[in-house]
């Protein structure tokens, strides 16, 4: 670690996902005398790449080689297992150590459908479901009901496709991925056979990217069946957008598909809006979903017909988008689920909040692919660089002071070396299963692998 001195700037990036790590890299690349701490509440870095990118999207995860660059060699400090804010280390206390804070904590709240029955057991947001199969410590005990042949996945974005694909793959296919052992066991005993993807609009309106849609067609052990009320056969105007045209061509081709002897089926059901989740039994768990049939009128608007049908499902996953969690002390726009900002500067009532910045999904909403965060982070870092000379110096800028304050607060951070121990343990577990890695998902086990101590968060000895 190079020598740090108090005449340098210090910036904390909260969130070690792609947006935070692109911001750290941009701060480093500026050549300015800036020390950067990347803080994450989890003991592992990479955020959505680790906990959102589908396990079978192995190539997509190779972006990690780029994202880890600021830590190797160690130009940037990683402080993992350090929750900031409510219940953790106070944001105000962090501000005593840094000139600026870049918030890069993403959008972790599942949006709701707002229909009756949505809170039944077995009705889940995609955030929770995806986090479960990706081995996120918050969701290890989710135990999604996979004991029924039917599942509904609501939404026409890439997350809906990820969820459908994972459910339609065989356990042997998933064994080659990094899913934790208990997730693989659950998938191995899964009774799921029919995955119904419910799309409220038409095939010309889906938000899938063609490469992701193609993967549904390429599933080795599942048929893809299109249910579009004859819309495509009747002819749909070619959309202007190239990707939408590619989607439409693929979907049109698939209308000719018939069920084979494949063990599973992915049903793409267009013009269907969920209106109620049905429940049964004393525990009140999902037993079906009522959908309203829609039609496209002469003006191209999608309208409900009032006609409903019931699908026999035991699990509903809504993949209809996310919102950010509000950050105490910062303004929040509940309508967009983001922190109001101007090019990354947090703005309250039209005025920038000194030293507070956002990047990634918390800044622009849950859109774009991983690479989108690079340009986004560069814009925010540009604002940070412009402001740094005018920001007040922090009271306690030395790196040792932040460490000491965390220790006083009972927090023992997982630094980069400690993370590499956890990383090595995951690679070791992967070797036992013939996979590149197998995730360690329980917080206590993560900390034990990283720090040699199962104690959470992690209090310092004595
Ligand atoms: P998204 O792309 O915004 O899709 C959300 C979907 O939910 C839309 O189809 C929307 O339909 C539907 N929806 C919203 N409210 C609904 C409601 N009340 N009832 C029924 N349907 C509703 O969001 P996402 O799938 O969560 O993805 C988030 C971002 O991550 C996207 O940019 C995505 O491309 C990206 N991502 C990329 C990958 C990849 O590259 N492999 C993987 C995962 C995610 P309407 O269109 O009718 O509004």
Short mmCIF file of C-alpha atoms and ligand atoms in Angstrom, two decimals:
data_model
loop_
_atom_site.label_atom_id
_atom_site.label_comp_id
_atom_site.label_asym_id
_atom_site.label_seq_id
_atom_site.Cartn_x
_atom_site.Cartn_y
_atom_site.Cartn_z
CA UNK A 1 0.00 0.00 0.00
CA UNK A 2 1.46 3.34 -0.96
CA UNK A 3 2.06 6.04 1.65
CA UNK A 4 -1.03 8.17 2.26
CA UNK A 5 -0.93 11.67 3.67
CA UNK A 6 -3.48 14.15 4.91
CA UNK A 7 -2.80 16.60 2.05
CA UNK A 8 -4.52 14.17 -0.26
CA UNK A 9 -8.22 13.97 -0.91
CA UNK A 10 -10.21 11.06 0.45
CA UNK A 11 -13.33 9.70 -1.16
CA UNK A 12 -15.52 6.85 0.10
CA UNK A 13 -17.47 4.81 -2.41
CA UNK A 14 -20.33 2.94 -0.76
CA UNK A 15 -21.18 -0.20 -2.71
CA UNK A 16 -18.63 -2.52 -4.33
CA UNK A 17 -20.83 -3.44 -7.29
CA UNK A 18 -20.06 -2.50 -10.89
CA UNK A 19 -21.13 1.13 -10.49
CA UNK A 20 -19.02 1.66 -7.35
CA UNK A 21 -16.00 -0.11 -8.79
CA UNK A 22 -16.18 1.81 -12.07
CA UNK A 23 -16.31 4.99 -9.95
CA UNK A 24 -13.25 3.87 -7.94
CA UNK A 25 -11.40 3.13 -11.18
CA UNK A 26 -12.33 6.55 -12.62
CA UNK A 27 -11.16 8.33 -9.44
CA UNK A 28 -7.87 6.44 -9.68
CA UNK A 29 -7.49 7.12 -13.39
CA UNK A 30 -7.89 10.88 -12.81
CA UNK A 31 -4.29 11.04 -11.61
CA UNK A 32 -5.39 13.42 -8.82
CA UNK A 33 -4.06 12.81 -5.28
CA UNK A 34 -7.12 10.89 -4.11
CA UNK A 35 -7.29 7.97 -1.70
CA UNK A 36 -10.36 5.82 -2.20
CA UNK A 37 -12.10 3.49 0.22
CA UNK A 38 -14.65 1.13 -1.30
CA UNK A 39 -17.08 0.09 1.42
CA UNK A 40 -19.65 -2.69 1.15
CA UNK A 41 -21.98 -4.14 3.73
CA UNK A 42 -21.15 -7.62 2.44
CA UNK A 43 -17.78 -9.32 2.90
CA UNK A 44 -17.57 -9.93 -0.86
CA UNK A 45 -17.18 -7.36 -3.66
CA UNK A 46 -18.88 -7.16 -7.09
CA UNK A 47 -22.50 -6.47 -6.06
CA UNK A 48 -24.84 -7.26 -8.92
CA UNK A 49 -22.19 -9.15 -10.89
CA UNK A 50 -22.01 -11.61 -8.01
CA UNK A 51 -25.62 -11.44 -6.85
CA UNK A 52 -27.62 -10.48 -9.93
CA UNK A 53 -25.95 -11.88 -13.05
CA UNK A 54 -27.47 -15.32 -13.59
CA UNK A 55 -25.21 -18.21 -12.53
CA UNK A 56 -25.21 -19.66 -16.06
CA UNK A 57 -24.04 -16.34 -17.54
CA UNK A 58 -20.44 -17.23 -16.88
CA UNK A 59 -18.98 -15.02 -19.63
CA UNK A 60 -20.78 -11.98 -18.28
CA UNK A 61 -19.07 -12.49 -14.93
CA UNK A 62 -15.64 -12.17 -16.56
CA UNK A 63 -16.08 -8.40 -16.17
CA UNK A 64 -14.76 -9.09 -12.67
CA UNK A 65 -11.27 -9.09 -14.19
CA UNK A 66 -11.79 -5.41 -15.02
CA UNK A 67 -13.67 -4.48 -11.86
CA UNK A 68 -11.00 -5.78 -9.48
CA UNK A 69 -8.20 -3.74 -11.08
CA UNK A 70 -8.25 -0.88 -8.52
CA UNK A 71 -7.49 -3.43 -5.78
CA UNK A 72 -4.68 -5.26 -7.58
CA UNK A 73 -2.21 -3.74 -6.95
CA UNK A 74 -3.80 -2.22 -3.90
CA UNK A 75 -4.42 1.39 -4.90
CA UNK A 76 -7.86 1.31 -3.38
CA UNK A 77 -8.88 0.01 0.04
CA UNK A 78 -11.70 -2.55 0.30
CA UNK A 79 -13.73 -2.41 3.51
CA UNK A 80 -16.14 -5.32 3.23
CA UNK A 81 -18.68 -6.35 5.85
CA UNK A 82 -19.17 -2.70 6.81
CA UNK A 83 -22.81 -1.60 6.77
CA UNK A 84 -23.17 2.19 6.60
CA UNK A 85 -26.28 3.87 7.96
CA UNK A 86 -29.17 2.36 9.87
CA UNK A 87 -27.91 -0.28 12.27
CA UNK A 88 -24.37 0.12 10.98
CA UNK A 89 -21.59 2.70 10.99
CA UNK A 90 -23.30 6.12 10.81
CA UNK A 91 -22.99 8.01 7.52
CA UNK A 92 -22.23 11.21 9.46
CA UNK A 93 -19.34 9.46 11.19
CA UNK A 94 -17.98 8.36 7.82
CA UNK A 95 -18.17 11.97 6.59
CA UNK A 96 -15.62 12.90 9.30
CA UNK A 97 -13.05 10.85 7.38
CA UNK A 98 -13.62 11.79 3.76
CA UNK A 99 -14.12 14.80 1.52
CA UNK A 100 -16.83 13.11 -0.49
CA UNK A 101 -19.05 10.06 -0.49
CA UNK A 102 -20.19 8.36 -3.69
CA UNK A 103 -23.28 6.25 -3.04
CA UNK A 104 -23.42 3.24 -5.36
CA UNK A 105 -25.80 0.95 -3.53
CA UNK A 106 -28.06 0.10 -6.46
CA UNK A 107 -31.76 -0.72 -6.42
CA UNK A 108 -32.53 -3.58 -4.11
CA UNK A 109 -36.24 -3.16 -3.46
CA UNK A 110 -38.62 -5.30 -5.53
CA UNK A 111 -41.47 -3.35 -7.05
CA UNK A 112 -44.95 -4.61 -6.19
CA UNK A 113 -47.77 -5.51 -8.59
CA UNK A 114 -50.37 -4.09 -6.23
CA UNK A 115 -52.78 -7.00 -6.68
CA UNK A 116 -54.60 -9.07 -4.04
CA UNK A 117 -52.72 -12.13 -2.82
CA UNK A 118 -49.31 -10.72 -3.64
CA UNK A 119 -48.11 -11.26 -0.07
CA UNK A 120 -48.94 -14.98 0.01
CA UNK A 121 -46.15 -17.44 0.71
CA UNK A 122 -44.67 -18.40 -2.65
CA UNK A 123 -45.21 -14.96 -4.20
CA UNK A 124 -41.76 -13.44 -4.48
CA UNK A 125 -39.97 -10.50 -6.00
CA UNK A 126 -37.25 -11.35 -8.49
CA UNK A 127 -34.73 -9.55 -6.26
CA UNK A 128 -35.31 -12.08 -3.49
CA UNK A 129 -35.49 -15.08 -5.84
CA UNK A 130 -32.42 -14.15 -7.88
CA UNK A 131 -30.49 -13.32 -4.68
CA UNK A 132 -31.39 -16.77 -3.34
CA UNK A 133 -30.02 -18.71 -6.30
CA UNK A 134 -27.01 -16.38 -6.48
CA UNK A 135 -26.16 -17.16 -2.84
CA UNK A 136 -26.82 -13.73 -1.28
CA UNK A 137 -26.51 -14.02 2.51
CA UNK A 138 -29.78 -12.09 3.07
CA UNK A 139 -31.77 -14.75 1.21
CA UNK A 140 -30.16 -18.09 2.09
CA UNK A 141 -33.29 -19.17 3.93
CA UNK A 142 -35.81 -18.12 1.27
CA UNK A 143 -36.80 -21.72 0.52
CA UNK A 144 -38.95 -20.94 -2.56
CA UNK A 145 -41.67 -23.55 -3.17
CA UNK A 146 -40.53 -25.60 -6.17
CA UNK A 147 -42.87 -28.49 -5.39
CA UNK A 148 -45.53 -27.59 -7.96
CA UNK A 149 -45.24 -28.07 -11.75
CA UNK A 150 -46.41 -24.53 -12.61
CA UNK A 151 -44.57 -21.25 -11.98
CA UNK A 152 -45.53 -17.75 -13.14
CA UNK A 153 -42.81 -15.22 -13.90
CA UNK A 154 -44.26 -11.74 -14.42
CA UNK A 155 -42.44 -9.28 -16.69
CA UNK A 156 -40.84 -8.99 -20.12
CA UNK A 157 -37.33 -7.87 -19.18
CA UNK A 158 -34.06 -9.76 -18.98
CA UNK A 159 -34.56 -10.56 -15.31
CA UNK A 160 -37.75 -12.49 -16.19
CA UNK A 161 -35.73 -14.46 -18.75
CA UNK A 162 -32.98 -15.19 -16.22
CA UNK A 163 -35.50 -16.53 -13.73
CA UNK A 164 -37.32 -18.59 -16.36
CA UNK A 165 -34.06 -20.06 -17.67
CA UNK A 166 -32.76 -21.05 -14.24
CA UNK A 167 -36.08 -22.76 -13.48
CA UNK A 168 -36.11 -24.53 -16.87
CA UNK A 169 -32.56 -25.82 -16.71
CA UNK A 170 -31.74 -29.23 -15.32
CA UNK A 171 -29.88 -29.58 -12.03
CA UNK A 172 -26.96 -31.13 -13.94
CA UNK A 173 -26.68 -27.97 -16.01
CA UNK A 174 -26.84 -25.83 -12.87
CA UNK A 175 -24.20 -27.98 -11.11
CA UNK A 176 -21.63 -26.48 -13.50
CA UNK A 177 -22.41 -23.01 -12.15
CA UNK A 178 -21.54 -21.30 -8.87
CA UNK A 179 -24.93 -21.83 -7.15
CA UNK A 180 -24.51 -22.78 -3.47
CA UNK A 181 -24.97 -26.45 -2.54
CA UNK A 182 -28.41 -26.02 -0.90
CA UNK A 183 -29.69 -24.15 -3.98
CA UNK A 184 -28.50 -26.96 -6.23
CA UNK A 185 -30.21 -29.50 -3.93
CA UNK A 186 -33.46 -27.51 -4.17
CA UNK A 187 -33.20 -27.33 -7.98
CA UNK A 188 -32.42 -31.05 -8.12
CA UNK A 189 -35.65 -31.91 -6.33
CA UNK A 190 -37.66 -29.26 -8.21
CA UNK A 191 -41.05 -30.37 -9.53
CA UNK A 192 -41.26 -27.36 -11.86
CA UNK A 193 -42.23 -28.29 -15.41
CA UNK A 194 -44.13 -25.32 -16.86
CA UNK A 195 -42.73 -21.81 -16.51
CA UNK A 196 -45.26 -19.20 -17.64
CA UNK A 197 -43.70 -15.84 -18.50
CA UNK A 198 -46.53 -13.29 -18.29
CA UNK A 199 -46.13 -10.28 -20.57
CA UNK A 200 -48.75 -7.56 -20.28
CA UNK A 201 -48.14 -6.15 -23.76
CA UNK A 202 -47.42 -7.70 -27.17
CA UNK A 203 -44.39 -9.46 -28.67
CA UNK A 204 -43.41 -6.17 -30.32
CA UNK A 205 -43.08 -4.50 -26.91
CA UNK A 206 -40.80 -6.83 -24.96
CA UNK A 207 -37.72 -5.41 -23.27
CA UNK A 208 -35.65 -8.56 -23.66
CA UNK A 209 -32.32 -8.28 -25.41
CA UNK A 210 -32.21 -10.68 -28.39
CA UNK A 211 -29.14 -12.56 -27.12
CA UNK A 212 -30.94 -13.34 -23.87
CA UNK A 213 -34.17 -14.31 -25.65
CA UNK A 214 -32.22 -16.65 -27.93
CA UNK A 215 -30.92 -18.52 -24.89
CA UNK A 216 -34.49 -19.47 -24.00
CA UNK A 217 -34.85 -21.01 -27.46
CA UNK A 218 -31.51 -22.80 -27.01
CA UNK A 219 -32.43 -24.53 -23.75
CA UNK A 220 -31.37 -28.16 -24.08
CA UNK A 221 -34.17 -29.68 -22.02
CA UNK A 222 -37.08 -27.27 -22.39
CA UNK A 223 -39.46 -26.28 -25.17
CA UNK A 224 -40.36 -22.67 -25.74
CA UNK A 225 -44.01 -22.10 -26.63
CA UNK A 226 -45.51 -18.79 -27.72
CA UNK A 227 -49.08 -17.91 -26.72
CA UNK A 228 -50.05 -14.68 -28.48
CA UNK A 229 -53.74 -15.09 -29.34
CA UNK A 230 -52.76 -15.25 -33.02
CA UNK A 231 -51.31 -11.74 -32.99
CA UNK A 232 -48.10 -12.61 -34.82
CA UNK A 233 -49.89 -14.69 -37.44
CA UNK A 234 -52.20 -11.74 -38.11
CA UNK A 235 -49.13 -9.54 -38.69
CA UNK A 236 -47.44 -6.98 -36.49
CA UNK A 237 -45.78 -3.83 -37.84
CA UNK A 238 -42.02 -4.20 -37.72
CA UNK A 239 -40.70 -2.05 -34.87
CA UNK A 240 -38.11 0.61 -35.74
CA UNK A 241 -35.73 -0.61 -33.07
CA UNK A 242 -33.35 -3.27 -34.45
CA UNK A 243 -33.34 -5.30 -31.25
CA UNK A 244 -37.12 -5.31 -31.09
CA UNK A 245 -37.21 -6.51 -34.71
CA UNK A 246 -34.80 -9.34 -33.85
CA UNK A 247 -36.99 -10.31 -30.89
CA UNK A 248 -40.07 -10.24 -33.09
CA UNK A 249 -38.44 -12.43 -35.76
CA UNK A 250 -37.45 -14.98 -33.14
CA UNK A 251 -40.88 -15.00 -31.51
CA UNK A 252 -42.58 -15.31 -34.90
CA UNK A 253 -40.41 -18.32 -35.71
CA UNK A 254 -41.28 -19.89 -32.37
CA UNK A 255 -45.03 -19.63 -32.96
CA UNK A 256 -44.55 -22.77 -35.08
CA UNK A 257 -43.09 -24.67 -32.10
CA UNK A 258 -45.05 -27.57 -30.66
CA UNK A 259 -44.36 -29.34 -27.40
CA UNK A 260 -41.86 -32.17 -27.78
CA UNK A 261 -40.97 -34.77 -25.19
CA UNK A 262 -38.73 -32.25 -23.44
CA UNK A 263 -39.22 -32.45 -19.67
CA UNK A 264 -39.91 -28.72 -19.26
CA UNK A 265 -41.63 -25.93 -21.08
CA UNK A 266 -41.26 -22.14 -21.08
CA UNK A 267 -44.55 -20.54 -22.10
CA UNK A 268 -44.29 -16.94 -23.30
CA UNK A 269 -47.80 -15.65 -22.65
CA UNK A 270 -48.45 -12.27 -24.23
CA UNK A 271 -51.22 -9.77 -23.47
CA UNK A 272 -51.76 -11.07 -19.96
CA UNK A 273 -51.87 -8.86 -16.86
CA UNK A 274 -51.89 -10.50 -13.43
CA UNK A 275 -54.90 -9.29 -11.45
CA UNK A 276 -54.84 -11.62 -8.42
CA UNK A 277 -52.64 -14.23 -6.81
CA UNK A 278 -54.74 -17.08 -5.44
CA UNK A 279 -53.91 -18.88 -2.21
CA UNK A 280 -54.86 -22.02 -0.45
CA UNK A 281 -54.35 -23.96 2.78
CA UNK A 282 -53.80 -22.77 6.32
CA UNK A 283 -50.39 -21.27 5.53
CA UNK A 284 -52.02 -19.29 2.70
CA UNK A 285 -49.56 -20.21 -0.02
CA UNK A 286 -49.85 -19.56 -3.73
CA UNK A 287 -52.15 -21.92 -5.62
CA UNK A 288 -52.74 -20.00 -8.83
CA UNK A 289 -52.69 -16.66 -10.59
CA UNK A 290 -55.59 -14.86 -12.25
CA UNK A 291 -54.64 -12.98 -15.40
CA UNK A 292 -56.70 -10.56 -17.43
CA UNK A 293 -56.55 -10.93 -21.17
CA UNK A 294 -55.54 -7.74 -22.99
CA UNK A 295 -56.00 -6.61 -26.57
CA UNK A 296 -54.24 -3.99 -28.67
CA UNK A 297 -56.67 -1.37 -30.01
CA UNK A 298 -56.56 0.46 -33.33
CA UNK A 299 -54.32 3.15 -31.82
CA UNK A 300 -51.83 0.54 -30.69
CA UNK A 301 -52.83 0.87 -27.02
CA UNK A 302 -52.98 -2.20 -24.81
CA UNK A 303 -56.31 -2.50 -23.02
CA UNK A 304 -57.84 -5.03 -20.65
CA UNK A 305 -60.73 -7.03 -22.10
CA UNK A 306 -62.26 -7.87 -18.71
CA UNK A 307 -61.85 -11.56 -19.59
CA UNK A 308 -59.81 -13.52 -17.08
CA UNK A 309 -58.19 -16.93 -16.88
CA UNK A 310 -56.48 -18.84 -14.09
CA UNK A 311 -53.07 -20.47 -14.33
CA UNK A 312 -52.26 -23.35 -12.04
CA UNK A 313 -49.00 -22.28 -10.34
CA UNK A 314 -47.40 -22.79 -6.94
CA UNK A 315 -44.86 -19.99 -7.23
CA UNK A 316 -45.12 -16.45 -8.60
CA UNK A 317 -41.98 -14.43 -9.27
CA UNK A 318 -42.55 -10.84 -10.29
CA UNK A 319 -39.68 -9.48 -12.37
CA UNK A 320 -41.15 -6.03 -12.92
CA UNK A 321 -38.28 -3.80 -11.89
CA UNK A 322 -36.62 -2.47 -8.78
CA UNK A 323 -36.36 0.70 -6.69
CA UNK A 324 -33.49 1.92 -4.56
CA UNK A 325 -33.64 1.82 -0.79
CA UNK A 326 -33.80 5.42 0.51
CA UNK A 327 -30.59 6.54 2.21
CA UNK A 328 -31.30 8.19 5.57
CA UNK A 329 -30.17 11.82 5.40
CA UNK A 330 -30.37 12.03 1.59
CA UNK A 331 -33.36 13.13 -0.50
CA UNK A 332 -35.33 10.41 -2.28
CA UNK A 333 -37.74 10.38 -5.19
CA UNK A 334 -40.25 7.65 -4.37
CA UNK A 335 -41.81 7.78 -7.86
CA UNK A 336 -38.59 6.85 -9.67
CA UNK A 337 -37.01 4.98 -6.75
CA UNK A 338 -33.81 7.02 -7.13
CA UNK A 339 -31.88 9.77 -5.33
CA UNK A 340 -32.47 13.14 -7.06
CA UNK A 341 -29.22 14.27 -8.66
CA UNK A 342 -27.70 16.41 -11.37
CA UNK A 343 -25.03 14.47 -13.28
CA UNK A 344 -24.30 12.53 -10.08
CA UNK A 345 -24.39 15.43 -7.58
CA UNK A 346 -27.11 14.72 -5.01
CA UNK A 347 -29.62 17.56 -5.15
CA UNK A 348 -32.07 18.64 -2.45
CA UNK A 349 -34.68 21.25 -3.41
CA UNK A 350 -32.61 22.24 -6.42
CA UNK A 351 -29.37 22.69 -4.44
CA UNK A 352 -26.43 20.24 -4.48
CA UNK A 353 -25.75 18.53 -1.15
CA UNK A 354 -22.02 19.19 -0.56
CA UNK A 355 -19.83 16.10 -0.83
CA UNK A 356 -22.69 13.70 -1.68
CA UNK A 357 -22.81 11.86 -5.02
CA UNK A 358 -24.60 8.92 -6.58
CA UNK A 359 -23.81 6.54 -9.41
CA UNK A 360 -25.41 3.46 -10.95
CA UNK A 361 -29.00 2.34 -10.45
CA UNK A 362 -29.54 4.56 -7.40
CA UNK A 363 -28.73 7.49 -9.71
CA UNK A 364 -30.53 6.63 -12.96
CA UNK A 365 -32.88 3.75 -12.04
CA UNK A 366 -32.58 0.03 -12.85
CA UNK A 367 -31.71 0.23 -16.52
CA UNK A 368 -28.93 -0.75 -18.85
CA UNK A 369 -26.30 -3.48 -18.85
CA UNK A 370 -23.23 -3.71 -16.64
CA UNK A 371 -21.09 -1.66 -19.02
CA UNK A 372 -23.63 1.20 -18.87
CA UNK A 373 -22.31 1.87 -15.38
CA UNK A 374 -18.89 2.82 -16.69
CA UNK A 375 -19.93 6.01 -18.47
CA UNK A 376 -22.38 6.73 -15.68
CA UNK A 377 -19.59 6.51 -13.07
CA UNK A 378 -17.31 8.67 -15.18
CA UNK A 379 -19.94 11.40 -15.23
CA UNK A 380 -20.30 11.28 -11.44
CA UNK A 381 -16.54 11.22 -10.90
CA UNK A 382 -16.21 14.26 -13.17
CA UNK A 383 -18.53 16.11 -10.77
CA UNK A 384 -16.51 14.88 -7.77
CA UNK A 385 -13.25 16.05 -9.35
CA UNK A 386 -14.71 19.48 -10.11
CA UNK A 387 -15.96 19.87 -6.54
CA UNK A 388 -13.09 18.39 -4.50
CA UNK A 389 -10.96 21.56 -4.29
CA UNK A 390 -13.92 23.45 -2.82
CA UNK A 391 -15.08 20.83 -0.32
CA UNK A 392 -14.19 21.21 3.36
CA UNK A 393 -11.37 19.01 4.60
CA UNK A 394 -12.57 16.13 6.76
CA UNK A 395 -11.80 16.23 10.48
CA UNK A 396 -10.01 12.86 10.57
CA UNK A 397 -8.61 12.06 7.12
CA UNK A 398 -5.93 9.47 8.03
CA UNK A 399 -6.80 5.91 6.93
CA UNK A 400 -5.90 4.60 10.39
CA UNK A 401 -8.53 6.91 11.91
CA UNK A 402 -11.35 5.31 9.91
CA UNK A 403 -10.13 1.84 10.84
CA UNK A 404 -10.01 2.91 14.50
CA UNK A 405 -13.51 4.40 14.33
CA UNK A 406 -14.86 1.19 12.76
CA UNK A 407 -13.18 -0.86 15.48
CA UNK A 408 -14.68 1.41 18.16
CA UNK A 409 -18.01 0.68 16.51
CA UNK A 410 -17.35 -3.04 16.80
CA UNK A 411 -16.72 -3.57 13.10
CA UNK A 412 -13.80 -5.56 11.76
CA UNK A 413 -13.67 -5.01 8.00
CA UNK A 414 -12.96 -7.69 5.46
CA UNK A 415 -10.07 -6.20 3.50
CA UNK A 416 -8.96 -7.32 0.05
CA UNK A 417 -6.61 -9.98 1.40
CA UNK A 418 -9.38 -11.39 3.58
CA UNK A 419 -11.79 -11.41 0.61
CA UNK A 420 -9.20 -13.36 -1.38
CA UNK A 421 -9.30 -16.04 1.32
CA UNK A 422 -13.07 -16.33 0.90
CA UNK A 423 -12.60 -16.28 -2.87
CA UNK A 424 -10.11 -19.16 -2.62
CA UNK A 425 -12.51 -21.15 -0.46
CA UNK A 426 -15.23 -20.76 -3.10
CA UNK A 427 -12.86 -21.90 -5.83
CA UNK A 428 -11.90 -24.90 -3.66
CA UNK A 429 -15.58 -25.83 -3.21
CA UNK A 430 -16.08 -25.44 -6.95
CA UNK A 431 -13.28 -27.92 -7.60
CA UNK A 432 -15.15 -30.52 -5.57
CA UNK A 433 -18.18 -30.14 -7.88
CA UNK A 434 -16.42 -29.63 -11.20
CA UNK A 435 -17.41 -25.96 -11.25
CA UNK A 436 -15.26 -22.84 -11.42
CA UNK A 437 -16.53 -21.84 -7.97
CA UNK A 438 -19.33 -22.58 -5.56
CA UNK A 439 -20.60 -19.63 -3.55
CA UNK A 440 -20.39 -19.48 0.20
CA UNK A 441 -23.75 -17.94 1.10
CA UNK A 442 -24.15 -17.87 4.88
CA UNK A 443 -22.77 -14.70 6.44
CA UNK A 444 -21.12 -16.56 9.33
CA UNK A 445 -19.40 -18.94 6.88
CA UNK A 446 -18.32 -16.06 4.65
CA UNK A 447 -16.74 -14.29 7.61
CA UNK A 448 -15.15 -17.45 8.86
CA UNK A 449 -13.54 -18.08 5.46
CA UNK A 450 -12.42 -14.45 5.15
CA UNK A 451 -11.39 -13.60 8.70
CA UNK A 452 -11.06 -16.95 10.40
CA UNK A 453 -13.85 -15.83 12.70
CA UNK A 454 -17.52 -16.73 12.40
CA UNK A 455 -18.54 -13.58 14.27
CA UNK A 456 -20.68 -11.29 12.12
CA UNK A 457 -19.94 -7.85 11.00
CA UNK A 458 -17.33 -8.38 12.63
CA UNK A 459 -16.57 -7.25 16.17
CA UNK A 460 -12.88 -6.99 16.96
CA UNK A 461 -11.56 -9.22 19.70
CA UNK A 462 -11.42 -7.64 23.16
P1 LIG B 1 -37.04 -4.13 -17.28
O1 LIG B 1 -36.17 -4.44 -18.43
O2 LIG B 1 -37.36 -2.72 -16.99
O3 LIG B 1 -38.41 -4.96 -17.48
C1 LIG B 1 -39.44 -4.85 -16.57
C2 LIG B 1 -40.64 -5.53 -17.17
O4 LIG B 1 -41.67 -5.55 -16.17
C3 LIG B 1 -41.21 -4.84 -18.38
O5 LIG B 1 -41.47 -5.79 -19.35
C4 LIG B 1 -42.52 -4.22 -17.86
O6 LIG B 1 -43.53 -4.21 -18.82
C5 LIG B 1 -42.88 -5.22 -16.80
N1 LIG B 1 -43.79 -4.65 -15.79
C6 LIG B 1 -43.60 -3.55 -15.03
N2 LIG B 1 -44.64 -3.37 -14.20
C7 LIG B 1 -45.52 -4.36 -14.46
C8 LIG B 1 -46.78 -4.71 -13.97
N3 LIG B 1 -47.37 -3.99 -13.00
N4 LIG B 1 -47.41 -5.80 -14.48
C9 LIG B 1 -46.83 -6.54 -15.43
N5 LIG B 1 -45.62 -6.27 -15.95
C10 LIG B 1 -44.97 -5.18 -15.49
O7 LIG B 1 -36.45 -4.67 -15.89
P2 LIG B 1 -35.61 -5.95 -15.45
O8 LIG B 1 -35.95 -7.16 -16.22
O9 LIG B 1 -35.75 -5.95 -13.99
O10 LIG B 1 -34.10 -5.55 -15.84
C11 LIG B 1 -33.47 -4.42 -15.25
C12 LIG B 1 -32.28 -4.02 -16.10
O11 LIG B 1 -31.24 -5.00 -15.98
C13 LIG B 1 -32.61 -3.94 -17.59
O12 LIG B 1 -31.90 -2.89 -18.16
C14 LIG B 1 -32.10 -5.28 -18.11
O13 LIG B 1 -31.79 -5.28 -19.49
C15 LIG B 1 -30.86 -5.46 -17.25
N6 LIG B 1 -30.51 -6.90 -17.19
C16 LIG B 1 -29.69 -7.36 -18.16
C17 LIG B 1 -29.37 -8.71 -18.18
C18 LIG B 1 -28.50 -9.22 -19.27
O14 LIG B 1 -27.91 -8.47 -20.00
N7 LIG B 1 -28.40 -10.51 -19.42
C19 LIG B 1 -29.88 -9.57 -17.23
C20 LIG B 1 -30.74 -9.07 -16.24
C21 LIG B 1 -31.05 -7.71 -16.24
P3 LIG B 1 -43.76 -2.95 -19.79
O15 LIG B 1 -42.67 -3.02 -20.81
O16 LIG B 1 -45.11 -3.19 -20.33
O17 LIG B 1 -43.67 -1.72 -18.92
#
